[in-house]
Amino acid sequence: MKGKVVVDRGRCCYCGGCVGVCPQDALSLQEVLLCVDDVKCVGCGLCVKFCPVDALSIEK
Amino acid sequence: MIDRFYDVVVVGAGPAGSVAAKVFAERGLKTLVLEKRQEIGAPKRCAEGINVTALRGLGLEPDPRWAVHEIKGAVLYAPSGRCLEVKSGNVLGYVLERKMFEKFLAFEAIRRGAKYMVKTTATGVVKEEGKVCGVEAVYMGEEFTVDCRLVVAADGVDSKIARTAGLNTVNSMADYHSGFQYEMAGLHLSDPEVLHIFFGEKIAPKGYVWIFPKGGDVANVGVGVLGRLSDRGCKARDFLDGFIDSRPEIFRDASPVEINTGGIPVGSTVDCMTADGLMVVGDAAHQVNPIHGGGIALAMNAGRLAAEVGVKALAEGDVSQNRLSEYEVLWKEGYGSKLERLLKLRNFMEKLEDCDLEKMCDVLSGEDVMRLTEGEYNFLINRFIKKAPKILPLARKFLT
């Protein structure tokens, strides 16, 4: 189990850039809220690496 | 009030979506545009530069309400600060106010009969026998479904609609920039009539820092960093803050008025831009210039092309993938080879080290840079043979 992505709401600028790299289709931008589908997320960390403002991390 | 059925549903009210909606609406098709944000055009995910030829090619006369600043050239800075300048007496482009521009494009579509909904997130497509025939969406927390004959996915880098229709629009970290930008006031710019572009491994790995002036002491100041090199401690934001701190001569009196972030597709366009009953346009289709990451004009041209094909397909009663693929053919004819050449040029540029970038300043003129941005690079090999033999093998490998 690699863990799941969690969003730091204080940092997220809701640009949706991370959604564009998620191979599992686990992220979505609903209006201005970045949502993570815990069922789909496999904790690959691509979105964590991409995020320009370090708003994402993997929680074990 | 919206109806239950539309000829066309456009998802996303950016430049691609609104241009497409305008074309559909003026041909008398019942058109609905769904925009997830509560304000069209804000927050921007863009440095707002556009070339004047592209703007006029789209039939748009620059309006000072949205074309807020005239640009007459560019200065490119190597890591040491040495620079290449290209400046014209004429206006070469504009820096836009995107929130005004996107609303202007929406007004144009609305005045031709299109309906818009904001604060409305499209969550997926409805399919019947494998064909797209509607959109599921949420407005103010309430779910609803709209039936339609054709869907245009103009929903940006975070596109879900094309993916739910089975198309692959996922970006690779090798072809995707992580972007961070401040719109700032209080800048001291050496020349506010030109774009300022800064290169270097320590400034922006495989990317660049930009200062796009918006008039007076205001500018968009941003950075793009290649996704695969973005990591904790060396994120786009870290690079931009470092750049700003290192240049008090420009930034000592500056403060941000906006923060903008985003992903910038800089690779090839997506392999397939159509499905039965659906077309993808703009950032969602990765229709972006790989060398500078600009995409406003390409997105609008794609929106127009897609809609023109869509209008014919709807009139014929055939919105199959096969019929809609005429849009892809026209796209490739119009833009494909130029974008492929620019991608090759980007791959070459990515291999250059800081010392090579310095050398480029000796070898190239400002006019050469203009040619490069158009994808004309054949002259480079001859230039390197004479003046920069060290770069020649790389140039031969990537550019021939």
Coordinates of C-alpha atoms in Angstrom, one line a residue:
Chain A
M1 CA 0.0 0.0 0.0
K2 CA 1.7 3.2 -1.2
G3 CA -0.8 5.6 0.4
K4 CA -3.1 8.2 -1.1
V5 CA -2.8 11.8 -2.2
V6 CA -4.0 14.5 0.2
V7 CA -4.6 18.2 -0.7
D8 CA -3.3 21.0 1.5
R9 CA -6.3 23.4 1.0
G10 CA -4.2 26.4 2.2
R11 CA -1.7 25.9 -0.6
C12 CA -3.8 24.6 -3.5
C13 CA -4.4 27.3 -6.2
Y14 CA -7.0 25.1 -7.9
C15 CA -5.4 25.3 -11.3
G16 CA -6.1 21.7 -12.1
G17 CA -2.6 21.2 -13.6
C18 CA -2.3 18.0 -11.5
V19 CA -5.5 16.6 -13.0
G20 CA -3.8 16.6 -16.4
V21 CA -1.0 14.2 -15.3
C22 CA -3.1 11.7 -13.3
P23 CA -2.9 8.4 -15.2
Q24 CA -5.7 6.9 -13.0
D25 CA -8.2 9.7 -13.6
A26 CA -8.4 10.0 -9.8
L27 CA -8.2 13.8 -9.6
S28 CA -10.9 16.2 -10.7
L29 CA -11.6 19.9 -10.4
Q30 CA -15.1 20.5 -9.3
E31 CA -15.6 24.2 -9.8
V32 CA -12.6 25.4 -7.7
L33 CA -12.3 22.3 -5.4
L34 CA -9.6 19.7 -6.2
C35 CA -11.1 16.3 -5.4
V36 CA -9.2 13.0 -5.0
D37 CA -11.0 9.7 -5.7
D38 CA -9.4 7.5 -3.0
V39 CA -10.7 4.4 -4.8
K40 CA -8.9 5.3 -8.1
C41 CA -5.7 6.8 -6.6
V42 CA -2.8 4.4 -6.4
G43 CA -0.4 6.9 -4.8
C44 CA 2.0 7.1 -7.8
G45 CA 2.9 10.6 -6.8
L46 CA 3.1 12.2 -10.3
C47 CA 0.7 14.9 -9.2
V48 CA 2.8 15.5 -6.0
K49 CA 5.9 16.0 -8.2
F50 CA 4.0 18.3 -10.6
C51 CA 2.3 20.7 -8.2
P52 CA 3.9 24.1 -8.7
V53 CA 3.2 25.1 -5.1
D54 CA 3.7 21.8 -3.1
A55 CA 0.0 21.5 -2.2
L56 CA -0.1 17.7 -2.6
S57 CA 1.5 14.9 -0.6
I58 CA 1.1 11.2 -0.1
E59 CA -0.4 10.1 3.2
K60 CA 0.6 6.6 4.2
Chain B
M1 CA -33.7 28.3 -18.0
I2 CA -31.9 25.6 -19.9
D3 CA -33.6 23.1 -22.1
R4 CA -33.3 19.3 -22.0
F5 CA -31.9 19.1 -25.5
Y6 CA -29.3 21.0 -27.5
D7 CA -27.6 20.4 -30.9
V8 CA -24.2 21.1 -29.4
V9 CA -22.9 21.2 -25.8
V10 CA -19.5 22.9 -25.4
V11 CA -17.7 22.1 -22.2
G12 CA -15.5 25.0 -21.1
A13 CA -15.8 28.7 -21.9
G14 CA -12.2 29.4 -22.6
P15 CA -11.0 30.8 -26.0
A16 CA -11.5 27.4 -27.8
G17 CA -14.9 26.8 -26.4
S18 CA -16.4 30.3 -27.0
V19 CA -15.0 30.5 -30.5
A20 CA -16.6 27.1 -31.3
A21 CA -19.9 28.2 -29.6
K22 CA -20.0 31.4 -31.7
V23 CA -19.6 29.4 -35.0
F24 CA -22.3 26.9 -34.0
A25 CA -24.7 29.6 -32.8
E26 CA -24.4 31.8 -35.8
R27 CA -25.2 28.9 -38.1
G28 CA -28.5 28.5 -36.2
L29 CA -27.6 25.5 -34.1
K30 CA -28.9 25.3 -30.5
T31 CA -25.8 25.6 -28.4
L32 CA -25.1 25.3 -24.7
V33 CA -21.7 26.2 -23.1
L34 CA -21.0 24.8 -19.6
E35 CA -18.3 26.6 -17.6
K36 CA -17.2 25.2 -14.2
R37 CA -16.0 28.5 -12.8
Q38 CA -18.3 31.1 -11.4
E39 CA -16.5 33.8 -13.4
I40 CA -15.4 33.2 -17.0
G41 CA -11.7 33.9 -17.5
A42 CA -10.7 34.0 -13.8
P43 CA -8.4 32.9 -12.4
K44 CA -6.3 33.0 -15.5
R45 CA -3.8 30.1 -16.2
C46 CA -1.9 32.1 -18.7
A47 CA 0.9 34.7 -19.4
E48 CA -1.6 36.4 -21.7
G49 CA 0.6 37.0 -24.7
I50 CA -0.8 36.8 -28.3
N51 CA 0.7 37.6 -31.7
V52 CA -1.1 40.2 -33.7
T53 CA -1.2 38.2 -36.9
A54 CA -2.9 35.3 -35.1
L55 CA -5.5 37.7 -33.6
R56 CA -6.3 39.3 -36.9
G57 CA -6.4 35.9 -38.6
L58 CA -9.2 35.1 -36.3
G59 CA -11.1 38.2 -37.4
L60 CA -10.5 40.0 -34.1
E61 CA -9.6 43.6 -34.1
P62 CA -7.6 44.4 -30.9
D63 CA -9.8 46.2 -28.5
P64 CA -8.1 48.2 -25.7
R65 CA -10.6 46.7 -23.2
W66 CA -8.9 43.3 -23.5
A67 CA -5.8 43.9 -25.6
V68 CA -4.3 46.0 -22.8
H69 CA -0.7 46.4 -23.9
E70 CA 1.2 46.6 -27.2
I71 CA 4.3 44.5 -27.6
K72 CA 7.0 45.4 -30.1
G73 CA 9.6 42.8 -29.5
A74 CA 11.4 40.5 -27.1
V75 CA 14.7 40.3 -25.2
L76 CA 16.1 36.9 -24.5
Y77 CA 18.6 36.6 -21.7
A78 CA 21.3 33.9 -21.4
P79 CA 22.3 32.8 -17.8
S80 CA 25.1 35.4 -17.6
G81 CA 22.7 38.2 -18.5
R82 CA 24.0 38.6 -22.0
C83 CA 21.0 39.1 -24.3
L84 CA 19.5 38.9 -27.7
E85 CA 17.1 41.6 -28.7
V86 CA 14.5 41.8 -31.4
K87 CA 12.4 44.9 -31.6
S88 CA 10.2 46.3 -34.3
G89 CA 8.8 49.8 -34.9
N90 CA 5.4 48.0 -35.3
V91 CA 3.2 46.2 -32.9
L92 CA 4.0 42.5 -33.1
G93 CA 1.5 41.4 -30.4
Y94 CA -0.5 42.1 -27.3
V95 CA -0.7 41.2 -23.7
L96 CA -4.3 40.5 -23.0
E97 CA -6.5 40.9 -20.0
R98 CA -7.8 37.3 -20.1
K99 CA -10.8 37.8 -17.9
M100 CA -12.0 40.6 -20.2
F101 CA -11.0 38.7 -23.4
E102 CA -12.8 35.5 -22.4
K103 CA -15.9 37.4 -21.4
F104 CA -15.7 39.3 -24.7
L105 CA -15.6 36.0 -26.6
A106 CA -18.6 34.7 -24.5
F107 CA -20.5 37.9 -25.3
E108 CA -19.9 37.3 -29.0
A109 CA -21.3 33.8 -28.8
I110 CA -24.3 34.8 -26.6
R111 CA -25.2 37.6 -29.0
R112 CA -25.4 35.0 -31.7
G113 CA -27.8 32.8 -29.7
A114 CA -25.6 30.5 -27.6
K115 CA -26.7 29.8 -24.0
Y116 CA -24.1 29.8 -21.2
M117 CA -24.1 28.4 -17.7
V118 CA -21.3 29.2 -15.2
K119 CA -20.5 27.5 -11.9
T120 CA -21.4 24.3 -13.7
T121 CA -19.1 21.4 -13.7
A122 CA -19.5 18.8 -16.4
T123 CA -18.7 15.4 -14.8
G124 CA -19.1 13.0 -17.7
V125 CA -20.7 12.2 -21.0
V126 CA -23.8 10.2 -21.6
K127 CA -23.4 7.4 -24.2
E128 CA -25.8 5.3 -26.2
E129 CA -24.5 2.3 -28.0
G130 CA -20.9 3.7 -27.6
K131 CA -21.8 7.1 -29.0
V132 CA -21.7 10.3 -27.0
C133 CA -25.2 11.8 -26.8
G134 CA -25.2 14.0 -23.8
V135 CA -23.4 15.5 -20.8
E136 CA -23.8 15.0 -17.1
A137 CA -23.2 18.1 -15.0
V138 CA -23.6 19.7 -11.6
Y139 CA -24.9 23.3 -11.1
M140 CA -25.1 24.8 -7.6
G141 CA -24.8 21.3 -6.2
E142 CA -27.6 19.9 -8.3
E143 CA -27.0 17.2 -10.9
F144 CA -28.6 17.3 -14.3
T145 CA -28.2 15.8 -17.7
V146 CA -28.5 17.5 -21.1
D147 CA -29.0 15.5 -24.3
C148 CA -27.2 16.6 -27.4
R149 CA -26.1 15.6 -30.9
L150 CA -22.5 16.7 -30.5
V151 CA -20.1 17.5 -27.6
V152 CA -17.1 19.8 -27.9
A153 CA -14.6 19.1 -25.0
A154 CA -12.8 22.5 -24.5
D155 CA -12.2 21.8 -20.8
G156 CA -8.5 22.6 -20.5
V157 CA -5.6 20.6 -19.2
D158 CA -7.8 19.1 -16.5
S159 CA -10.2 17.8 -19.2
K160 CA -12.4 15.0 -17.9
I161 CA -15.0 15.0 -20.7
A162 CA -12.7 13.6 -23.4
R163 CA -11.4 11.0 -21.0
T164 CA -14.9 9.8 -20.1
A165 CA -15.5 9.5 -23.8
G166 CA -12.5 7.1 -24.0
L167 CA -9.9 9.5 -25.5
N168 CA -6.4 9.7 -23.9
T169 CA -5.6 13.3 -23.0
V170 CA -3.2 12.5 -20.1
N171 CA 0.0 14.5 -20.2
S172 CA 3.5 13.0 -19.8
M173 CA 5.8 14.6 -17.3
A174 CA 8.4 14.8 -20.1
D175 CA 6.1 17.0 -22.2
Y176 CA 4.3 19.1 -19.5
H177 CA 5.5 22.2 -17.8
S178 CA 4.7 23.1 -14.2
G179 CA 3.8 26.8 -14.3
F180 CA 3.8 29.5 -11.6
Q181 CA 3.2 33.2 -12.1
Y182 CA 2.5 36.4 -10.2
E183 CA 0.8 39.4 -11.8
M184 CA 2.8 42.2 -10.2
A185 CA 2.8 45.9 -10.0
G186 CA 5.7 48.2 -9.0
L187 CA 8.2 46.7 -11.4
H188 CA 11.2 48.6 -12.8
L189 CA 11.4 47.3 -16.4
S190 CA 14.3 48.3 -18.7
D191 CA 11.8 48.3 -21.6
P192 CA 8.1 47.8 -21.0
E193 CA 7.4 47.4 -24.8
V194 CA 9.1 44.0 -25.1
L195 CA 8.7 40.6 -23.6
H196 CA 11.6 39.6 -21.3
I197 CA 12.6 35.9 -21.4
F198 CA 15.3 34.4 -19.1
F199 CA 17.0 31.1 -19.7
G200 CA 19.4 29.0 -17.5
E201 CA 19.5 25.7 -15.5
K202 CA 19.4 27.6 -12.2
I203 CA 16.7 30.0 -13.5
A204 CA 14.2 27.4 -14.9
P205 CA 15.3 23.9 -15.8
K206 CA 14.3 23.1 -19.4
G207 CA 12.0 26.1 -19.3
Y208 CA 12.2 29.8 -18.9
V209 CA 11.2 32.8 -16.7
W210 CA 9.0 35.4 -18.5
I211 CA 8.1 39.0 -17.8
F212 CA 5.2 40.0 -20.0
P213 CA 4.5 43.7 -19.5
K214 CA 0.8 44.7 -19.2
G215 CA 1.4 48.5 -19.2
G216 CA 3.0 50.9 -16.8
D217 CA 4.8 49.1 -14.0
V218 CA 2.5 46.0 -14.2
A219 CA 3.5 42.6 -15.7
N220 CA 2.9 38.9 -15.6
V221 CA 6.1 37.4 -14.1
G222 CA 6.2 33.6 -14.3
V223 CA 8.1 30.4 -14.8
G224 CA 7.6 27.1 -16.5
V225 CA 9.7 24.1 -15.3
L226 CA 9.6 20.7 -17.1
G227 CA 7.4 18.4 -15.1
R228 CA 9.9 15.5 -14.7
L229 CA 12.4 18.0 -13.1
S230 CA 9.8 19.5 -10.7
D231 CA 10.2 18.2 -7.2
R232 CA 10.1 19.2 -3.6
G233 CA 12.5 22.1 -3.0
C234 CA 12.7 22.8 -6.7
K235 CA 9.2 23.6 -7.7
A236 CA 8.1 26.3 -10.1
R237 CA 7.3 28.5 -7.2
D238 CA 10.8 28.1 -5.7
F239 CA 12.4 29.0 -9.0
L240 CA 10.3 32.1 -9.4
D241 CA 10.8 33.4 -5.9
G242 CA 14.5 32.8 -6.3
F243 CA 14.6 34.7 -9.5
I244 CA 12.7 37.7 -8.0
D245 CA 15.0 37.8 -5.0
S246 CA 18.0 37.8 -7.2
R247 CA 16.9 40.8 -9.2
P248 CA 16.2 43.8 -6.9
E249 CA 16.9 46.2 -9.8
I250 CA 13.5 45.0 -11.2
F251 CA 11.5 43.8 -8.2
R252 CA 12.5 45.9 -5.2
D253 CA 9.3 47.9 -5.2
A254 CA 7.1 45.1 -6.7
S255 CA 4.2 43.2 -5.1
P256 CA 1.8 40.6 -6.5
V257 CA -1.8 41.3 -7.3
E258 CA -2.5 37.7 -8.4
I259 CA -1.0 34.2 -8.1
N260 CA -1.6 32.0 -11.1
T261 CA -0.6 28.3 -11.5
G262 CA -1.1 25.7 -14.1
G263 CA 0.1 22.9 -16.3
I264 CA 1.4 23.6 -19.8
P265 CA 1.3 20.8 -22.5
V266 CA 4.4 21.3 -24.6
G267 CA 4.6 17.9 -26.4
S268 CA 2.6 16.6 -29.4
T269 CA -1.1 17.1 -29.7
V270 CA -3.2 14.1 -28.5
D271 CA -3.2 11.1 -30.8
C272 CA -7.0 11.2 -31.4
M273 CA -9.1 14.3 -31.2
T274 CA -12.5 12.8 -32.1
A275 CA -14.9 10.1 -31.0
D276 CA -18.4 9.3 -32.0
G277 CA -20.3 12.5 -31.1
L278 CA -17.3 14.3 -29.6
M279 CA -14.4 16.6 -30.5
V280 CA -11.6 17.8 -28.3
V281 CA -10.0 21.3 -28.7
G282 CA -7.5 23.6 -27.1
D283 CA -5.4 22.7 -24.0
A284 CA -7.4 19.5 -23.6
A285 CA -6.1 18.3 -27.0
H286 CA -2.6 19.7 -26.1
Q287 CA -2.8 22.2 -28.9
V288 CA 0.0 24.4 -27.6
N289 CA 3.2 25.8 -29.2
P290 CA 5.9 23.5 -27.8
I291 CA 8.7 26.1 -27.9
H292 CA 7.0 28.8 -25.9
G293 CA 3.9 27.2 -24.4
G294 CA 1.5 29.7 -25.9
G295 CA -1.9 28.3 -26.8
I296 CA -4.5 31.0 -27.0
A297 CA -4.5 31.4 -30.8
L298 CA -4.1 27.7 -31.5
A299 CA -7.0 27.0 -29.2
M300 CA -9.2 29.5 -31.0
N301 CA -8.2 28.2 -34.4
A302 CA -9.0 24.7 -33.3
G303 CA -12.3 25.8 -31.9
R304 CA -13.2 27.4 -35.2
L305 CA -12.0 24.4 -37.3
A306 CA -13.8 21.9 -35.1
A307 CA -17.1 23.9 -35.2
E308 CA -17.0 24.3 -39.0
V309 CA -16.6 20.5 -39.4
G310 CA -19.3 20.0 -36.7
V311 CA -21.8 22.3 -38.5
K312 CA -21.4 20.2 -41.7
A313 CA -21.6 16.9 -39.8
L314 CA -24.7 18.0 -38.0
A315 CA -26.3 19.1 -41.3
E316 CA -25.6 15.7 -42.8
G317 CA -26.9 13.9 -39.7
D318 CA -23.5 12.1 -39.3
V319 CA -21.5 12.8 -36.2
S320 CA -19.5 9.6 -36.3
Q321 CA -15.8 9.6 -35.4
N322 CA -15.2 9.0 -39.1
R323 CA -17.1 12.1 -40.2
L324 CA -15.7 14.3 -37.4
S325 CA -12.1 13.3 -38.1
E326 CA -12.1 15.8 -41.0
Y327 CA -11.3 18.3 -38.2
E328 CA -8.1 16.3 -37.4
V329 CA -7.2 16.3 -41.0
L330 CA -7.7 20.0 -41.3
W331 CA -5.8 20.6 -38.1
K332 CA -2.8 18.6 -39.2
E333 CA -2.8 20.4 -42.6
G334 CA -2.9 23.8 -41.0
Y335 CA -0.7 23.3 -38.0
G336 CA 0.7 19.8 -37.8
S337 CA 4.0 20.2 -39.5
K338 CA 4.9 23.5 -37.9
L339 CA 4.1 22.2 -34.4
E340 CA 6.2 19.0 -35.1
R341 CA 9.1 21.2 -36.1
L342 CA 8.7 23.3 -33.0
L343 CA 8.7 20.2 -30.9
K344 CA 12.0 19.1 -32.5
L345 CA 13.4 22.5 -31.7
R346 CA 12.3 22.2 -28.1
N347 CA 13.9 18.8 -27.8
F348 CA 17.1 20.3 -29.1
M349 CA 16.9 23.3 -26.8
E350 CA 16.4 21.0 -23.8
K351 CA 19.8 19.4 -24.5
L352 CA 21.7 22.7 -24.4
E353 CA 23.7 23.5 -21.3
D354 CA 24.2 27.0 -20.0
C355 CA 27.5 27.5 -21.9
D356 CA 25.7 26.6 -25.1
L357 CA 23.0 29.2 -24.4
E358 CA 25.8 31.8 -24.0
K359 CA 27.2 30.7 -27.3
M360 CA 23.8 31.0 -29.0
C361 CA 23.9 34.7 -28.1
D362 CA 27.1 35.1 -30.2
V363 CA 25.8 33.1 -33.1
L364 CA 22.2 34.2 -33.5
S365 CA 20.5 37.5 -34.2
G366 CA 17.1 38.7 -32.9
E367 CA 15.7 38.1 -36.4
D368 CA 17.0 34.5 -36.2
V369 CA 15.1 34.0 -33.0
M370 CA 11.9 35.2 -34.8
R371 CA 12.5 32.6 -37.5
L372 CA 13.0 29.9 -34.9
T373 CA 9.7 30.7 -33.2
E374 CA 8.0 30.1 -36.6
G375 CA 9.7 26.7 -36.8
E376 CA 12.3 27.7 -39.4
Y377 CA 15.5 26.2 -38.2
N378 CA 17.3 24.9 -41.3
F379 CA 19.7 27.8 -41.2
L380 CA 21.0 26.7 -37.7
I381 CA 23.1 23.9 -39.0
N382 CA 25.1 26.1 -41.4
R383 CA 25.5 28.7 -38.7
F384 CA 26.8 26.2 -36.2
I385 CA 29.2 24.7 -38.8
K386 CA 30.9 28.1 -39.1
K387 CA 30.5 29.5 -35.6
A388 CA 29.6 26.9 -33.0
P389 CA 31.0 23.5 -34.0
K390 CA 30.5 22.2 -30.4
I391 CA 26.7 22.4 -30.7
L392 CA 26.7 20.9 -34.2
P393 CA 26.3 17.2 -33.3
L394 CA 23.3 18.0 -31.1
A395 CA 21.7 20.1 -33.8
R396 CA 22.3 17.4 -36.4
K397 CA 20.8 14.8 -34.1
F398 CA 17.6 16.7 -33.3
L399 CA 17.1 19.0 -36.2
T400 CA 17.8 16.9 -39.3

